[in-house]
JSON list of C-alpha atoms in Angstrom, two decimals:
[
{"chain": "F", "resi": 1394, "resn": "UNK", "atom": "CA", "xyz": [138.78, 151.96, 152.36]},
{"chain": "F", "resi": 1395, "resn": "UNK", "atom": "CA", "xyz": [140.26, 148.44, 152.62]},
{"chain": "F", "resi": 1396, "resn": "UNK", "atom": "CA", "xyz": [137.88, 147.59, 155.44]},
{"chain": "F", "resi": 1397, "resn": "UNK", "atom": "CA", "xyz": [134.97, 148.71, 153.25]},
{"chain": "F", "resi": 1398, "resn": "UNK", "atom": "CA", "xyz": [136.25, 146.52, 150.38]},
{"chain": "F", "resi": 1399, "resn": "UNK", "atom": "CA", "xyz": [136.70, 143.56, 152.75]},
{"chain": "F", "resi": 1400, "resn": "UNK", "atom": "CA", "xyz": [133.13, 143.99, 154.02]},
{"chain": "F", "resi": 1401, "resn": "UNK", "atom": "CA", "xyz": [131.83, 144.14, 150.45]},
{"chain": "F", "resi": 1402, "resn": "UNK", "atom": "CA", "xyz": [133.79, 141.01, 149.54]},
{"chain": "F", "resi": 1403, "resn": "UNK", "atom": "CA", "xyz": [132.43, 139.19, 152.60]},
{"chain": "F", "resi": 1404, "resn": "UNK", "atom": "CA", "xyz": [128.87, 140.27, 151.77]},
{"chain": "F", "resi": 1405, "resn": "UNK", "atom": "CA", "xyz": [129.27, 139.08, 148.18]},
{"chain": "F", "resi": 1406, "resn": "UNK", "atom": "CA", "xyz": [130.73, 135.77, 149.36]},
{"chain": "F", "resi": 1407, "resn": "UNK", "atom": "CA", "xyz": [127.78, 135.33, 151.72]},
{"chain": "F", "resi": 1408, "resn": "UNK", "atom": "CA", "xyz": [125.28, 136.05, 148.92]},
{"chain": "F", "resi": 1409, "resn": "UNK", "atom": "CA", "xyz": [127.04, 133.58, 146.64]},
{"chain": "F", "resi": 1410, "resn": "UNK", "atom": "CA", "xyz": [126.96, 130.93, 149.35]},
{"chain": "F", "resi": 1411, "resn": "UNK", "atom": "CA", "xyz": [123.27, 131.57, 150.03]},
{"chain": "F", "resi": 1412, "resn": "UNK", "atom": "CA", "xyz": [122.56, 131.30, 146.33]},
{"chain": "F", "resi": 1413, "resn": "UNK", "atom": "CA", "xyz": [124.38, 127.96, 146.10]},
{"chain": "F", "resi": 1414, "resn": "UNK", "atom": "CA", "xyz": [122.57, 126.63, 149.17]},
{"chain": "F", "resi": 1415, "resn": "UNK", "atom": "CA", "xyz": [119.21, 127.73, 147.74]},
{"chain": "F", "resi": 1416, "resn": "UNK", "atom": "CA", "xyz": [120.01, 125.96, 144.48]},
{"chain": "F", "resi": 1417, "resn": "UNK", "atom": "CA", "xyz": [120.92, 122.76, 146.29]},
{"chain": "F", "resi": 1418, "resn": "UNK", "atom": "CA", "xyz": [117.77, 122.92, 148.41]},
{"chain": "F", "resi": 1419, "resn": "UNK", "atom": "CA", "xyz": [115.62, 123.38, 145.32]},
{"chain": "F", "resi": 1420, "resn": "UNK", "atom": "CA", "xyz": [117.35, 120.45, 143.66]},
{"chain": "F", "resi": 1421, "resn": "UNK", "atom": "CA", "xyz": [116.79, 118.25, 146.70]},
{"chain": "F", "resi": 1422, "resn": "UNK", "atom": "CA", "xyz": [113.14, 119.36, 146.90]},
{"chain": "F", "resi": 1423, "resn": "UNK", "atom": "CA", "xyz": [112.63, 118.46, 143.24]},
{"chain": "F", "resi": 1424, "resn": "UNK", "atom": "CA", "xyz": [114.19, 115.03, 143.76]},
{"chain": "F", "resi": 1425, "resn": "UNK", "atom": "CA", "xyz": [112.05, 114.38, 146.84]},
{"chain": "F", "resi": 1426, "resn": "UNK", "atom": "CA", "xyz": [108.91, 115.37, 144.97]},
{"chain": "F", "resi": 1427, "resn": "UNK", "atom": "CA", "xyz": [109.84, 113.02, 142.14]},
{"chain": "F", "resi": 1428, "resn": "UNK", "atom": "CA", "xyz": [110.54, 110.23, 144.62]},
{"chain": "F", "resi": 1429, "resn": "UNK", "atom": "CA", "xyz": [107.20, 110.80, 146.36]},
{"chain": "F", "resi": 1430, "resn": "UNK", "atom": "CA", "xyz": [105.39, 110.62, 143.02]},
{"chain": "F", "resi": 1431, "resn": "UNK", "atom": "CA", "xyz": [107.12, 107.36, 142.13]},
{"chain": "F", "resi": 1432, "resn": "UNK", "atom": "CA", "xyz": [106.37, 105.94, 145.57]},
{"chain": "F", "resi": 1433, "resn": "UNK", "atom": "CA", "xyz": [102.69, 106.88, 145.25]},
{"chain": "F", "resi": 1434, "resn": "UNK", "atom": "CA", "xyz": [102.47, 105.13, 141.86]},
{"chain": "F", "resi": 1435, "resn": "UNK", "atom": "CA", "xyz": [104.17, 102.05, 143.31]},
{"chain": "F", "resi": 1436, "resn": "UNK", "atom": "CA", "xyz": [101.75, 101.96, 146.24]},
{"chain": "F", "resi": 1437, "resn": "UNK", "atom": "CA", "xyz": [98.80, 102.13, 143.84]},
{"chain": "F", "resi": 1438, "resn": "UNK", "atom": "CA", "xyz": [100.23, 99.21, 141.83]},
{"chain": "F", "resi": 1439, "resn": "UNK", "atom": "CA", "xyz": [100.81, 97.19, 145.01]},
{"chain": "F", "resi": 1440, "resn": "UNK", "atom": "CA", "xyz": [97.24, 97.82, 146.16]},
{"chain": "F", "resi": 1441, "resn": "UNK", "atom": "CA", "xyz": [95.85, 96.82, 142.76]},
{"chain": "F", "resi": 1442, "resn": "UNK", "atom": "CA", "xyz": [97.94, 93.65, 142.78]},
{"chain": "F", "resi": 1443, "resn": "UNK", "atom": "CA", "xyz": [96.74, 92.87, 146.30]},
{"chain": "F", "resi": 1444, "resn": "UNK", "atom": "CA", "xyz": [93.09, 93.28, 145.29]},
{"chain": "F", "resi": 1445, "resn": "UNK", "atom": "CA", "xyz": [93.59, 91.15, 142.16]},
{"chain": "F", "resi": 1446, "resn": "UNK", "atom": "CA", "xyz": [95.34, 88.40, 144.11]},
{"chain": "F", "resi": 1447, "resn": "UNK", "atom": "CA", "xyz": [92.67, 88.36, 146.81]},
{"chain": "F", "resi": 1448, "resn": "UNK", "atom": "CA", "xyz": [90.00, 88.09, 144.12]},
{"chain": "F", "resi": 1449, "resn": "UNK", "atom": "CA", "xyz": [91.78, 85.21, 142.37]},
{"chain": "F", "resi": 1450, "resn": "UNK", "atom": "CA", "xyz": [92.38, 83.40, 145.66]},
{"chain": "F", "resi": 1451, "resn": "UNK", "atom": "CA", "xyz": [88.74, 83.76, 146.62]},
{"chain": "F", "resi": 1452, "resn": "UNK", "atom": "CA", "xyz": [87.60, 82.49, 143.20]},
{"chain": "F", "resi": 1453, "resn": "UNK", "atom": "CA", "xyz": [89.90, 79.48, 143.59]},
{"chain": "F", "resi": 1454, "resn": "UNK", "atom": "CA", "xyz": [88.58, 78.78, 147.06]},
{"chain": "F", "resi": 1455, "resn": "UNK", "atom": "CA", "xyz": [84.97, 79.13, 145.94]},
{"chain": "F", "resi": 1456, "resn": "UNK", "atom": "CA", "xyz": [85.39, 76.71, 143.04]},
{"chain": "F", "resi": 1457, "resn": "UNK", "atom": "CA", "xyz": [88.70, 74.81, 143.12]},
{"chain": "F", "resi": 1458, "resn": "UNK", "atom": "CA", "xyz": [87.80, 72.55, 140.17]},
{"chain": "F", "resi": 1459, "resn": "UNK", "atom": "CA", "xyz": [87.04, 75.42, 137.75]},
{"chain": "F", "resi": 1460, "resn": "UNK", "atom": "CA", "xyz": [90.69, 75.86, 136.77]}
]
C-alpha cells in the first residue's frame, strides 16, 4: 500500500514538473515571438531610413547647390 502511495506521489510530482516546464516553455515562446516582431519592425525602419538616406545623398550629388 505504501509503495502504491509512493508511486502515485512520484507520478503526481512528475505531472506537476511537466506542467511547470510547459508553462515556462510557453512563456519563452511568447517572449521570442514578441522579440521577433520587434526585430522585424526595426529592420523595416532601418531599411526605410537607408532608402531615404540614399535618396537624399543622390539628390545632393545631383545638384549640390540646391540646398
